[in-house]
Each structure stands twice: as C-alpha cells, then as structure tokens.
mmCIF file of C-alpha atoms and ligand atoms in Angstrom:
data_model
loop_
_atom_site.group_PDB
_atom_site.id
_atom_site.type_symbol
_atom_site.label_atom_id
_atom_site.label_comp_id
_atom_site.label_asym_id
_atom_site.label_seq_id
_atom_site.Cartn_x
_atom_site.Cartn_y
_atom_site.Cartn_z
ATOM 1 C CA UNK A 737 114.140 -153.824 197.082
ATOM 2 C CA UNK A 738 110.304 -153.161 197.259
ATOM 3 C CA UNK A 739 108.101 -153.888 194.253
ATOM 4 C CA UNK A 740 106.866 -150.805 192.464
ATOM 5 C CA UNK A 741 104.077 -148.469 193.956
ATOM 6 C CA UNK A 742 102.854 -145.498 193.284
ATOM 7 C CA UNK A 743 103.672 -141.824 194.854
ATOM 8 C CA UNK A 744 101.314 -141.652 198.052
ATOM 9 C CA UNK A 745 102.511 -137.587 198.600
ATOM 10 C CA UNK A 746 102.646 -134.748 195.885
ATOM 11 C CA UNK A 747 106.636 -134.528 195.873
ATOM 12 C CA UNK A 748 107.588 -131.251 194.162
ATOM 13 C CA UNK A 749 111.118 -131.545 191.703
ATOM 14 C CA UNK A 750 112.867 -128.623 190.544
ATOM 15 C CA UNK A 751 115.143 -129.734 187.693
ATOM 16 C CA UNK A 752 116.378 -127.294 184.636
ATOM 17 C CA UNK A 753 118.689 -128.409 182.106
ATOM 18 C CA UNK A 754 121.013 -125.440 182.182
ATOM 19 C CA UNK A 755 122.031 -125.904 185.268
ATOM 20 C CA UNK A 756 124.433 -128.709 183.837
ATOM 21 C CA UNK A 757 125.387 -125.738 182.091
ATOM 22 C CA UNK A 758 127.069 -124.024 185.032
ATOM 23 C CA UNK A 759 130.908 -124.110 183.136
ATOM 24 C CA UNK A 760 133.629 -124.862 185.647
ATOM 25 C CA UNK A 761 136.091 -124.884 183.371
ATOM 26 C CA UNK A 762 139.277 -127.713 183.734
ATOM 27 C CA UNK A 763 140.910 -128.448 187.355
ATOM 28 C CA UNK A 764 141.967 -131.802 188.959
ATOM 29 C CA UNK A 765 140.096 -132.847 192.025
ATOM 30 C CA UNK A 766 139.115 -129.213 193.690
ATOM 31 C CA UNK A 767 142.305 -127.299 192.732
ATOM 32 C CA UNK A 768 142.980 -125.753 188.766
ATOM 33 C CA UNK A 769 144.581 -126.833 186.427
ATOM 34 C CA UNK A 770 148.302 -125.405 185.871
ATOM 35 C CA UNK A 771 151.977 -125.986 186.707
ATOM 36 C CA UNK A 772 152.178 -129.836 187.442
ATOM 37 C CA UNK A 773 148.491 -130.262 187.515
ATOM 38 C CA UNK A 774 147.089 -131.487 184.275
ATOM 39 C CA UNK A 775 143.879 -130.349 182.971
ATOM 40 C CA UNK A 776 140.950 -132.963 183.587
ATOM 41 C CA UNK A 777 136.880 -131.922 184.036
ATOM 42 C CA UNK A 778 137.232 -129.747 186.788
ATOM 43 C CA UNK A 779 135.492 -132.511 189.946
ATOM 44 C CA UNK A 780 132.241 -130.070 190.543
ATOM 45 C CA UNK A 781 130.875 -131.312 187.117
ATOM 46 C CA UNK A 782 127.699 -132.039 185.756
ATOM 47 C CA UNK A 783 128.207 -135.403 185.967
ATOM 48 C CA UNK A 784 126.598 -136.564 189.240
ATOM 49 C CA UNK A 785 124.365 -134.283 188.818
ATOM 50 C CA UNK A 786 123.045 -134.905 184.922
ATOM 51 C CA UNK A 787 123.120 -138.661 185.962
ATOM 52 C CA UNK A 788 121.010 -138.269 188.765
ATOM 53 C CA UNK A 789 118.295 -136.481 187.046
ATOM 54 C CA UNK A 790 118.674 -139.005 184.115
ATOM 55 C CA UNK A 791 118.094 -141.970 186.956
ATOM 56 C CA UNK A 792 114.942 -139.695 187.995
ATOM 57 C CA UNK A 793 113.530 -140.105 183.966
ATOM 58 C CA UNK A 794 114.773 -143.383 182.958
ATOM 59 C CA UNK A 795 112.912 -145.491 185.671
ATOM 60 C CA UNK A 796 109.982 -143.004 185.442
ATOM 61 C CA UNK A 797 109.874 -141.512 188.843
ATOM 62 C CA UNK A 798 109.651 -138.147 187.560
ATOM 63 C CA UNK A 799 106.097 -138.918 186.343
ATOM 64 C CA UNK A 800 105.202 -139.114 190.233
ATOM 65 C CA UNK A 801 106.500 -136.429 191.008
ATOM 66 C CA UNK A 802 105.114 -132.695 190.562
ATOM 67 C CA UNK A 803 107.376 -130.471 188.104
ATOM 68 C CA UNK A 804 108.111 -127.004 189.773
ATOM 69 C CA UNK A 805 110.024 -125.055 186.456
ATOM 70 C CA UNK A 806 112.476 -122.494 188.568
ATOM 71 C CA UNK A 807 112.386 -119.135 187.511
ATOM 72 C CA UNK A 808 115.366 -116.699 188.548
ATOM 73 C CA UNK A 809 115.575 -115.265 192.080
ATOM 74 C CA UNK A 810 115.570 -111.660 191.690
ATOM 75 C CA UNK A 811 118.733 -109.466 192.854
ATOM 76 C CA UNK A 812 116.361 -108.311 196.157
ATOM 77 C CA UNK A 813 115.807 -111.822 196.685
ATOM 78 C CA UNK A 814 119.958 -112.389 196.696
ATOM 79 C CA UNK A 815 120.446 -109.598 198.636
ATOM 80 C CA UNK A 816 118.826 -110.502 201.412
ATOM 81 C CA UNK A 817 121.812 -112.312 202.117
ATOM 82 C CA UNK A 818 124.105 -111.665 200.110
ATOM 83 C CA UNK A 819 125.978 -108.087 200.062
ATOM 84 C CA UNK A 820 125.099 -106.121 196.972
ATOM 85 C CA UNK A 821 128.516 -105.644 196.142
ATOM 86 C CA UNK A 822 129.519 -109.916 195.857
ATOM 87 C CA UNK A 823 126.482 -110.686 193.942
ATOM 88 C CA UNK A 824 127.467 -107.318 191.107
ATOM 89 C CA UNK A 825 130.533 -108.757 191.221
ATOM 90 C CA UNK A 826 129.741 -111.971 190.150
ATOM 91 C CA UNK A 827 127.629 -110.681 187.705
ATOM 92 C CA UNK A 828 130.346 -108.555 186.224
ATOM 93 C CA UNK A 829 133.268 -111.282 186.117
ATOM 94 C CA UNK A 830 130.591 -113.712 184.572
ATOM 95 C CA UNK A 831 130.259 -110.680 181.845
ATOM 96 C CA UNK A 832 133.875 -111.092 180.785
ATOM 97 C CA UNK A 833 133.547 -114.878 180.009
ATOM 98 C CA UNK A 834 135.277 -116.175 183.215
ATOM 99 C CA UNK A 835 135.303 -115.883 187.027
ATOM 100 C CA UNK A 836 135.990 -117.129 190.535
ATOM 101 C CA UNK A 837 133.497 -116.598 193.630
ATOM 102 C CA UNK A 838 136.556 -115.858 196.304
ATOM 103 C CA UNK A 839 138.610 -118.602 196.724
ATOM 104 C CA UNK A 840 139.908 -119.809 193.679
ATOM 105 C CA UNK A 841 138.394 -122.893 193.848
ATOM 106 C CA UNK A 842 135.210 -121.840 192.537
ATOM 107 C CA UNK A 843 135.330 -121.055 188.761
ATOM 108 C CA UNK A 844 132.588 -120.050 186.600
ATOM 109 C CA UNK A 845 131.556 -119.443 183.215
ATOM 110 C CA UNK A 846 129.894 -116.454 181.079
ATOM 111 C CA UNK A 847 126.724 -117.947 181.840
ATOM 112 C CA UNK A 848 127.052 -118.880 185.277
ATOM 113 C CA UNK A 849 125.954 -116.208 187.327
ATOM 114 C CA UNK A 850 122.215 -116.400 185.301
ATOM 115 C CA UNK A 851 122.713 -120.090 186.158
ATOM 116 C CA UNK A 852 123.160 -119.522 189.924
ATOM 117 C CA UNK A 853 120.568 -116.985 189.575
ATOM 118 C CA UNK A 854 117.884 -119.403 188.327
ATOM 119 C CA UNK A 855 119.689 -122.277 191.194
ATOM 120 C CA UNK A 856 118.890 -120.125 193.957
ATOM 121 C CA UNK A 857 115.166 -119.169 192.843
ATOM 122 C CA UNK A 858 114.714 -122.894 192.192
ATOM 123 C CA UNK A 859 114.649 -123.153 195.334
ATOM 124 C CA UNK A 860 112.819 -120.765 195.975
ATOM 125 C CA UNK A 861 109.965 -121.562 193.968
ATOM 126 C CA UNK A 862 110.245 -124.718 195.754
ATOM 127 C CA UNK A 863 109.447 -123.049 198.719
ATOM 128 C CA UNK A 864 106.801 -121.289 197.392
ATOM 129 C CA UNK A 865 104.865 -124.608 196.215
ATOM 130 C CA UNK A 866 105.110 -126.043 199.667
ATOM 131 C CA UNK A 867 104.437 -123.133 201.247
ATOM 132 C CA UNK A 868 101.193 -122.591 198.673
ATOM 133 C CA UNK A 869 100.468 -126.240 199.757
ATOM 134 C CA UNK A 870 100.785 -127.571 195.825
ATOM 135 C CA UNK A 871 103.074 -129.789 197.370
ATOM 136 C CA UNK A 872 103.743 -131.446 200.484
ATOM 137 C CA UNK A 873 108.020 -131.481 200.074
ATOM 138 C CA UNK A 874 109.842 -130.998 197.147
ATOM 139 C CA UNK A 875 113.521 -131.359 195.871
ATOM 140 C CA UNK A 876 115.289 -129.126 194.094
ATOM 141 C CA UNK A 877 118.350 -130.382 192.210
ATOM 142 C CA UNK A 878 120.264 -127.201 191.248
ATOM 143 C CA UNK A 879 123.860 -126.220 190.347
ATOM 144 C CA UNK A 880 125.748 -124.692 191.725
ATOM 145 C CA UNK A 881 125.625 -125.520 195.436
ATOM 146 C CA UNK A 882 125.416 -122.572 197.735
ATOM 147 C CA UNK A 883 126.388 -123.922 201.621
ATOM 148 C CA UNK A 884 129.960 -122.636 201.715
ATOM 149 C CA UNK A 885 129.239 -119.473 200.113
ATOM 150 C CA UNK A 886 129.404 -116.252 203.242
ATOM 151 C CA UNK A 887 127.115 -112.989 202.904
ATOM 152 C CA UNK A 888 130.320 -111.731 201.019
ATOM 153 C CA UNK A 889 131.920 -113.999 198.994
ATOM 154 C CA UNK A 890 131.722 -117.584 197.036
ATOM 155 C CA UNK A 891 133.381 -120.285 198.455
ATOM 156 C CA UNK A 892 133.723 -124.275 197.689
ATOM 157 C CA UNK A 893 132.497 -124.382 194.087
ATOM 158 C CA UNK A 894 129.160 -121.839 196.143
ATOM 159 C CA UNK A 895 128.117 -118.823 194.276
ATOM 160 C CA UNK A 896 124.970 -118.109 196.085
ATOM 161 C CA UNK A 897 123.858 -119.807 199.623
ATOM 162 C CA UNK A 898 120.560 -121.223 197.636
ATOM 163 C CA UNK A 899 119.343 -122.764 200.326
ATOM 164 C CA UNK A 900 119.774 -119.175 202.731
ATOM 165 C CA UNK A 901 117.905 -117.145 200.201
ATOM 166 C CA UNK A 902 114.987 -119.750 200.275
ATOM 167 C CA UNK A 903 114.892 -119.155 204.154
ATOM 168 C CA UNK A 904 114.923 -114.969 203.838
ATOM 169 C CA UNK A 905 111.906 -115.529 201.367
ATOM 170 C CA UNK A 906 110.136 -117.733 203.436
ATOM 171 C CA UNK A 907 110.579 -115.783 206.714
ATOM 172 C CA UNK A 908 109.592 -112.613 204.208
ATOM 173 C CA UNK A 909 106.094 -114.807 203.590
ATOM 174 C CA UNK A 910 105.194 -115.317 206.924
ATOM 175 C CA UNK A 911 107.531 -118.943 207.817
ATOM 176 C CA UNK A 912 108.760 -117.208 210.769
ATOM 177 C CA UNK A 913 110.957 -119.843 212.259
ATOM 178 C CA UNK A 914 112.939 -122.005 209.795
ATOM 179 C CA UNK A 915 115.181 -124.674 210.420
ATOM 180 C CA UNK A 916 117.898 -125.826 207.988
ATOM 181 C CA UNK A 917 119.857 -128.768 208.331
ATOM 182 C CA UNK A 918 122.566 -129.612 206.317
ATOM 183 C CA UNK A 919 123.981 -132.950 205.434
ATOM 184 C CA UNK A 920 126.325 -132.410 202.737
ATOM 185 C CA UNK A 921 129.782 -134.141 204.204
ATOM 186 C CA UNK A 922 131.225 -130.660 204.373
ATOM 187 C CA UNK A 923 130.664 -128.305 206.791
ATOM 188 C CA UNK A 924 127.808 -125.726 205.785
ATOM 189 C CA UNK A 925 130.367 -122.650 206.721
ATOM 190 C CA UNK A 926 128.495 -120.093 204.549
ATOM 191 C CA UNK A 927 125.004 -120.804 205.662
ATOM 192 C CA UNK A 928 126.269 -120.670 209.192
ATOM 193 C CA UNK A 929 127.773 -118.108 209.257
ATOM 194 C CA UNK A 930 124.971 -115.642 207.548
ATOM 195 C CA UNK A 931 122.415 -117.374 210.410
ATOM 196 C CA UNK A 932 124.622 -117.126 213.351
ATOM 197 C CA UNK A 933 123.440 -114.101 215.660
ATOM 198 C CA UNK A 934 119.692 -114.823 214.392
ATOM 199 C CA UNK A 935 117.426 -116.985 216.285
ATOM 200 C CA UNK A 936 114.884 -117.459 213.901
ATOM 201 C CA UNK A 937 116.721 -119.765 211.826
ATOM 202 C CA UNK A 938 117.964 -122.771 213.113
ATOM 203 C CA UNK A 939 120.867 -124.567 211.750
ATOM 204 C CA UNK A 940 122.066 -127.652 212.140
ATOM 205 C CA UNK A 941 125.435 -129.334 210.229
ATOM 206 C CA UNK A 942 126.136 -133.388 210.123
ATOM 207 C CA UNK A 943 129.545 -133.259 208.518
ATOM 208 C CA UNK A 944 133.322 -135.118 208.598
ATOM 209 C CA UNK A 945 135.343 -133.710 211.287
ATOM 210 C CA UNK A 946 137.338 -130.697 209.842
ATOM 211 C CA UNK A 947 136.962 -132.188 206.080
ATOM 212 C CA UNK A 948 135.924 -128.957 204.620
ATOM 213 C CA UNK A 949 137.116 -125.931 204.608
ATOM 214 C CA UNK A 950 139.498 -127.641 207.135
ATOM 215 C CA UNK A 951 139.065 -127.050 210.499
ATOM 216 C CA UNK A 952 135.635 -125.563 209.895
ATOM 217 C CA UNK A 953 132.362 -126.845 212.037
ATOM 218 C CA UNK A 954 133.569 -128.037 215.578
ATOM 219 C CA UNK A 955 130.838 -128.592 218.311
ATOM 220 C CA UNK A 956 131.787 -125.416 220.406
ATOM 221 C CA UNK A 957 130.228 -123.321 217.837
ATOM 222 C CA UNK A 958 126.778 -122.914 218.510
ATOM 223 C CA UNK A 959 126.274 -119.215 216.975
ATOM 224 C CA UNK A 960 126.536 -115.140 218.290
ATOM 225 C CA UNK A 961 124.880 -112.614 220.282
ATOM 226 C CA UNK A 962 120.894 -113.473 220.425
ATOM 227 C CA UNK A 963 121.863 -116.695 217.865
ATOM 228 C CA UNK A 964 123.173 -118.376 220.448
ATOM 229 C CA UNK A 965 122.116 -122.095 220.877
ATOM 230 C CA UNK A 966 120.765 -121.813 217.268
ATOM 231 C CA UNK A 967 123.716 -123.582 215.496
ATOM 232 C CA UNK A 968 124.467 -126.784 215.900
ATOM 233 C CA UNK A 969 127.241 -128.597 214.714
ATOM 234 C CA UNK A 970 127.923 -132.692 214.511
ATOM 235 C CA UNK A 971 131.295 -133.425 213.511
ATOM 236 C CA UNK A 972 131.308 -136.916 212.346
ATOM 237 C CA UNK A 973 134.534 -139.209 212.542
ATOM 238 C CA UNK A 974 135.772 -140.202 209.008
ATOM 239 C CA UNK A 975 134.413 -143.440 208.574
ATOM 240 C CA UNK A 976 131.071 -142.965 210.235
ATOM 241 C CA UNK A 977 128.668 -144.623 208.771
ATOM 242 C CA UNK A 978 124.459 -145.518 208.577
ATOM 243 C CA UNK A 979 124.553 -145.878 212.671
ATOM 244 C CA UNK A 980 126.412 -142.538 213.469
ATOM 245 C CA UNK A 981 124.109 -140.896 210.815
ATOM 246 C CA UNK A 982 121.342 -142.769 212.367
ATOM 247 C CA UNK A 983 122.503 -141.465 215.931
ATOM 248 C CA UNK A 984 123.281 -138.254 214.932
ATOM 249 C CA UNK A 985 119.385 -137.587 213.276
ATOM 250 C CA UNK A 986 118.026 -139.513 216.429
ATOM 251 C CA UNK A 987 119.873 -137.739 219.317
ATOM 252 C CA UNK A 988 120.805 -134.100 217.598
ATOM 253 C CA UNK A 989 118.207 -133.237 214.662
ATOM 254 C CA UNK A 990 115.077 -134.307 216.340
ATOM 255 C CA UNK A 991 115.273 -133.267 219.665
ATOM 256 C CA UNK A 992 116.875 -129.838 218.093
ATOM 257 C CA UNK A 993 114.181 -129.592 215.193
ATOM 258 C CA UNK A 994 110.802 -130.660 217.996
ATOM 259 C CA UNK A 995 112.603 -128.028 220.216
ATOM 260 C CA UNK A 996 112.891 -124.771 217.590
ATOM 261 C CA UNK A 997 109.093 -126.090 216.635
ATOM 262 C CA UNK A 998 109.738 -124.581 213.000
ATOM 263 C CA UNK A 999 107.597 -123.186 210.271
ATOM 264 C CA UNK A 1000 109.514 -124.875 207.563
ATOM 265 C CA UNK A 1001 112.428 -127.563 207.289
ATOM 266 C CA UNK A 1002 114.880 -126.929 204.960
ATOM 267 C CA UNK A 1003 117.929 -129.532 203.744
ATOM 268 C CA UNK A 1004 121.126 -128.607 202.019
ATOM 269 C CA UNK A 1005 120.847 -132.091 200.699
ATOM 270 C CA UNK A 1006 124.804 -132.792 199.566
ATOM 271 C CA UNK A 1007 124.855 -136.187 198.390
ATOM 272 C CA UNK A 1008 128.672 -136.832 199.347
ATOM 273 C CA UNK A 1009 128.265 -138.710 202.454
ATOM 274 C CA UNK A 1010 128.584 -141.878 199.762
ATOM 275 C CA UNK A 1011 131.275 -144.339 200.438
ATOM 276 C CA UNK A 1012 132.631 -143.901 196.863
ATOM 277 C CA UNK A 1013 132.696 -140.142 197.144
ATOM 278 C CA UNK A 1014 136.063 -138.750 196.068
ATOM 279 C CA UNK A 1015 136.138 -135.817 198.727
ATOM 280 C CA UNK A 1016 135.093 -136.945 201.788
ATOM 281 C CA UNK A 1017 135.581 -140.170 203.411
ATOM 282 C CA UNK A 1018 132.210 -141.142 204.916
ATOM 283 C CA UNK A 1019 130.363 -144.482 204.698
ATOM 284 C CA UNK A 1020 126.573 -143.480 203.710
ATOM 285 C CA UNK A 1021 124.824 -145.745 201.220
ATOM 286 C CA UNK A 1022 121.057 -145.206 199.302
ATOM 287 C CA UNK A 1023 119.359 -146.914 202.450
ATOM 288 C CA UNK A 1024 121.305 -144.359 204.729
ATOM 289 C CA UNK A 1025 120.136 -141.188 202.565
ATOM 290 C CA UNK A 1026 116.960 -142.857 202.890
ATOM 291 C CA UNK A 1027 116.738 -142.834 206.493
ATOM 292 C CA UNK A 1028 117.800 -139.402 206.259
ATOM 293 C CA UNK A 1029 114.906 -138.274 204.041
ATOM 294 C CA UNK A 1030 112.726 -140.415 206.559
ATOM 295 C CA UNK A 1031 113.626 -138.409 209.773
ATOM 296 C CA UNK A 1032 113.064 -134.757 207.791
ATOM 297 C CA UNK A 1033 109.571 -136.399 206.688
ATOM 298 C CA UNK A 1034 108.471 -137.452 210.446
ATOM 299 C CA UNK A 1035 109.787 -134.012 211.304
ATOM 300 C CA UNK A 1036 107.861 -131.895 209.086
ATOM 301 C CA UNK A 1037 105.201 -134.122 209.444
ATOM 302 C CA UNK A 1038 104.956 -133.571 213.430
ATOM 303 C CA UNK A 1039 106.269 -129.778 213.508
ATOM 304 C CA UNK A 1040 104.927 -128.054 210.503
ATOM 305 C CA UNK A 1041 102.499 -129.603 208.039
ATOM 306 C CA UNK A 1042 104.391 -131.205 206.374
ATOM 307 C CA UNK A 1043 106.629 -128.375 204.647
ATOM 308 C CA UNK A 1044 109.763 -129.797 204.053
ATOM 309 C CA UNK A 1045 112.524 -128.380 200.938
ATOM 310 C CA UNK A 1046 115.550 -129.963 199.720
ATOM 311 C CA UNK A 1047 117.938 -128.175 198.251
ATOM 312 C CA UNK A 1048 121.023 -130.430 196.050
ATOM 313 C CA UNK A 1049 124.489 -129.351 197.003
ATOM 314 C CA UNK A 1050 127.434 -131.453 196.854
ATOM 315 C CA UNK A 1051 128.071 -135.108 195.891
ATOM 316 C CA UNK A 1052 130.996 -136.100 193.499
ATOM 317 C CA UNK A 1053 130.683 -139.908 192.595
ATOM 318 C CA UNK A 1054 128.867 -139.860 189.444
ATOM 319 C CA UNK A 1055 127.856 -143.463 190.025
ATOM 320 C CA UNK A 1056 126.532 -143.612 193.869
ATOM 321 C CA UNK A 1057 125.173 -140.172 193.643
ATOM 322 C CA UNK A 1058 122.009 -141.076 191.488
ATOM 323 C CA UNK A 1059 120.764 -143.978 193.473
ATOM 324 C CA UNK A 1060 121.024 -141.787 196.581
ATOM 325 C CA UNK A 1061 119.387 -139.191 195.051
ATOM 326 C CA UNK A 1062 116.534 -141.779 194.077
ATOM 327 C CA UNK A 1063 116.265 -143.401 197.801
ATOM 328 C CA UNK A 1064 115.705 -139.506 199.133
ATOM 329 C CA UNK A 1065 112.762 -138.795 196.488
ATOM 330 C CA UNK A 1066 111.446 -142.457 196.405
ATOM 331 C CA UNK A 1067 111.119 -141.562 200.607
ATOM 332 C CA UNK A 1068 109.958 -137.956 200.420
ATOM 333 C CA UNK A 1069 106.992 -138.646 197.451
ATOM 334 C CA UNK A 1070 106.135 -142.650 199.134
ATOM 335 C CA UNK A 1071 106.672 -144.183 195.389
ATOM 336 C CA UNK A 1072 108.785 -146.988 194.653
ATOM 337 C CA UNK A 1073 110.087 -147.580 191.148
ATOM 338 C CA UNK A 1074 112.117 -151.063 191.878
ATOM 339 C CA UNK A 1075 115.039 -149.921 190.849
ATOM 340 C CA UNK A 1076 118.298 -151.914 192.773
ATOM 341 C CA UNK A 1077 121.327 -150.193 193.871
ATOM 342 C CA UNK A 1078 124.094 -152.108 192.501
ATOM 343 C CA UNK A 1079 126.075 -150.104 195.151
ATOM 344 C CA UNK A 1080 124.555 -150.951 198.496
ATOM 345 C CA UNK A 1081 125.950 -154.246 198.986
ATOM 346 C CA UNK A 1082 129.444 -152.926 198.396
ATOM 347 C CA UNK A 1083 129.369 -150.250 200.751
ATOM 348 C CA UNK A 1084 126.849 -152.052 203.352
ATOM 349 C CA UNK A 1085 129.729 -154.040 203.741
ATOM 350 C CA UNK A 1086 132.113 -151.475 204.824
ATOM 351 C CA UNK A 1087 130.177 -151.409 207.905
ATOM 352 C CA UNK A 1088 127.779 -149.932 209.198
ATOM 353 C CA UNK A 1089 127.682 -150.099 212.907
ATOM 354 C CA UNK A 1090 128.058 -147.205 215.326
ATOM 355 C CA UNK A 1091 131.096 -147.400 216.786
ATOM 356 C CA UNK A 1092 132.185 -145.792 220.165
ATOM 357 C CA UNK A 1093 134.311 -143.071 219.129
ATOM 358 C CA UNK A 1094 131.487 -141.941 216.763
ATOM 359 C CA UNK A 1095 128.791 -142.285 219.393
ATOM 360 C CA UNK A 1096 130.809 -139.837 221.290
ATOM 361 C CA UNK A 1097 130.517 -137.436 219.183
ATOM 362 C CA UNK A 1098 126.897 -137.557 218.845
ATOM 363 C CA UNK A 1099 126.979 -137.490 222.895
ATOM 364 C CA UNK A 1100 128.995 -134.228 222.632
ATOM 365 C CA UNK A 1101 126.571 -132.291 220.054
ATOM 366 C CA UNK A 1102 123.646 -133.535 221.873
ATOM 367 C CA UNK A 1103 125.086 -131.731 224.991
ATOM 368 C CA UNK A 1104 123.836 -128.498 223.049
ATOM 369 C CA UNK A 1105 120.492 -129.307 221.988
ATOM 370 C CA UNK A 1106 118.823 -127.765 225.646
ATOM 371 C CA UNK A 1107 120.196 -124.647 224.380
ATOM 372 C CA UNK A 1108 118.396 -123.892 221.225
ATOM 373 C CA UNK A 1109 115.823 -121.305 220.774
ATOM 374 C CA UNK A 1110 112.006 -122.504 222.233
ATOM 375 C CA UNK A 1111 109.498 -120.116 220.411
HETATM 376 ZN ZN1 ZN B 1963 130.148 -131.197 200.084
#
C-alpha cells in the first residue's frame, strides 16, 4: 500500500448520521421475518454503511475531503421522476409508523421517508457542488439506495431512485446530457427503466447475470422509442472478477461514455461487487473498486471537466464494504491515508483473471456501444 499523501483534488462527501437511521425493521437475508424465518437485523442495515463512514473518520480521510451537509430534496425535485401518487404514499405509510415501497422487501420506518428525502437531495447537493465547481467529484454515501426503485413504486430495499433525481436536477440546471453508470452487482432496473425512451441520459449497468430482480438486465435491452441505443447493459458471469470489470469499463463504459460526450457522470456506486458480499457472487476487491473510480475519473476528466457524482447504493458485507469504499474516495480526491486492506489478499486470490466466458460477454455488450446517442 502507498505511504500517506495528501488529497491532490477537492473531493466532495455527503455523509448524515440519520441516514443509519433509515429503520428496516427485522428480516433474514432480503425476505421478513415470519413463519419459519426467524427475526435477525433485516440484511439492508446500517452496518456497512455506519462502518464505512467510521473507516472514512478513523484514518482521517474525511479531513481531505470537502463536507457537502445534504439538505432534503423537495417533493418537485422527487417528482420529476417519481409519480406524485408513490412518493404521497410513502409519505403517508411512513406516517403510521411502518411501510413497504412495493415489493415487500423494502420496509421502512416512521422516519424513513424524511430519511430518503434528505438521501436523494444528498445527492443532489452533491451535484450542485460539482456543478458550482466547489468540487471537482464528490461521494455521497446515503441510505436508502434508490437503483431498483421505478417512476411508480419502491423496489429492492429503493424508496427513491437518488441517483435519477440528481440527473432531472442537473438536466433542469443546464447538464444537458448525463450519463449514469451503475455498478452495484444488481441490475439498476428502476433507473433504467425511468431513462429508457430518453436520449439525454445515458445509462449504463455492470451487473451479475440475472442476480437481481432475477432475470432483469440482459444485453438485448438497450432502451425505447427515441432512447434507443441509450441503455446499455453488461451482464457479468458470477464469478467475474478485477479483469471482466476491467474489460467491461475498457471495452463498454469508455467507448459508450467518449461517445454520449456527457455533461456530467453519475455512479450508482453499490459496493456489492465484493467477494464476501452475501447477495451476489462476484469477485471485486478494494484495488478493483479502485480501478473503477479510476476509469469514471479519466472519463470526467476527458468529457466534462471533471464533474463526476457518486451516489452509495448497495453493498452488504460489513467488513469488505469500508475498505472499498476507502479505495473509491482515496482514487476520486488523489489522497492516500496508508491504510491496508486486510481483505485483498484473500479475495486477490480467488482470481482475478478474465476468463473466456466472461470476455464474451463484454464482446456481446460492446456490440451495442455504435448505437448510443452522438450529441
Ligand atoms: Zn445491489
């Protein structure tokens, strides 16, 4: 691991405390609790997530880094892609003390829809900063995730698509073309599907084949109408590692992202592409989220100033997630703070290597990068 050095960019961070607040009640793995299945912490916890931020203040990165304190998106800013009627409704269930967002996977608590509220317009003030130019990037670690959640309903522990009303704002400031790109190990269904017959907003999913919701996110789906070409999905083997990640960001991302030319970059940053994550079965370590972060730096770098937002959305191994976290904002902000991944041996030696069957899967999204959206 490097030595210690300083930040060399202004790296925005989003970070409230009450987000760890977000109450998901009891469950075991994704489903409730009830009948057989005994109450534990339901798996979309604070955990990870508390841990991560307490990595980010323990080894005193978050004194390079620029605080950004979130203030709540408004319900105009929600509606822009959200339908009035799901985002009252959360608001009313959350009134009565409990909820669910649609599917019944995605509990909440009486405070939770302020909570998702102040998630999504973390992000937003995110991209505000960057936008501004206080910042170069900036990552936002809120809770809940949004990527699964649809224009109508919550889905996969989502209440709001956070990262979705970020790119309505941004477009509504003058970032005309935005490009998101997801790399959360699940499929970003939601975000998707509110971007699919618009061809101002690029997205992009790197996800396990059919992990979640199952089925979702094969490479035939490239979007609707005038959105065609402006979705692109990479459906990773289980198993794929650093050099199908590495594959997929050199072969897919770049040549899609230096195509669309965007305004702004945006990353549903789900940190459960870890090989110790409990809900996906993917091989990523802290060097591979670095990498990752590296190729949305070069990007933004080349293609639009710089601007580049992270938004946190899954990641369920309370141990791995932290140091992956770190590796992204040690990579976005240039500091290093010496800390060692006791983690990256173990799961470096999982292997690493691109294998065929991955590589043609990266073959088979890159077949649809000539057919995204020049400006
Ligand atoms: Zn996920």
């Amino acid at each position: 691991m490097s030595p210690r050095a300083p930040a060399s960019r202004r790296t925005g961070w989003v970070f409230h405390e009450t987000y760890l607040w977000h109450d998901t009640g009891t469950g075991a793995g994704p489903f409730p609790a009830g009948g057989w299945i005994e109450p534990m912490e339901h798996i979309e916890s604070p955990s990870a997530k508390r841990r991560f931020a307490n990595l980010v203040a323990a080894c005193g990165l978050d004194r390079e880094l620029v605080p950004i304190t979130p203030v709540p998106a408004t319900p105009e800013q929600v509606e822009a892609v959200h339908t009035a009627d799901y985002r009252a409704s959360v608001q009313a269930q959350a009134a009565t003390g409990r909820g669910d967002a649609g599917d019944g996977s995605s509990p909440f608590g009486r405070e939770s829809y302020a909570i998702a509220m102040l998630a999504a317009g973390g992000v937003v003030r995110a991209v505000d900063a960057v936008l501004d130019g206080e910042v170069e990037n900036a990552y936002a670690l809120v809770r809940p995730p949004g990527h699964h959640a649809s224009a109508e309903t919550g889905w996969g522990f989502c209440l709001f698509n956070n990262v979705a009303v970020a790119a309505r704002h941004a477009q509504r400031r003058g970032a005309a073309r935005v490009a998101i790109l997801d790399w959360d190990v699940h499929h970003g269904n939601g975000t998707e599907s509110i971007f699919a017959a618009d061809d101002t907003v690029l997205t992009i999913s790197l996800h396990q084949d059919g992990a979640y919701p199952p089925g979702s996110g094969p490479v035939e789906v490239v979007g609707t109408g005038a959105g065609v070409g402006a979705n692109l999905n990479v459906p990773l083997p289980p198993g794929s590692g650093t050099g199908a990640y590495a594959a997929a960001m050199e072969r897919v991302v770049r040549p899609a992202l230096a195509r669309f030319r965007p305004d702004l970059i945006l990353i549903a940053s789900g940190l459960d592409g870890n090989g110790m994550d409990p809900l996906a079965r993917q091989m990523l370590h802290s060097d591979g989220f670095r990498m990752l972060a590296r190729h949305a730096r070069e990007a933004a770098e080349e293609l639009c100033d710089s601007r580049l937002v992270l938004a946190h959305e899954g990641g369920y191994s309370p141990f791995v997630v932290p140091f992956c976290g770190l590796a992204i904002l040690e990579e976005l902000s240039g500091a290093r703070t010496g800390v060692l991944d006791p983690f990256l041996a173990a799961i470096q030696g999982y292997g690493q290597e691109l294998l065929p069957h991955q590589e043609a899967a990266v073959d088979r999204a890159a077949a649809n990068v000539p057919r995204v959206p020049r400006p």
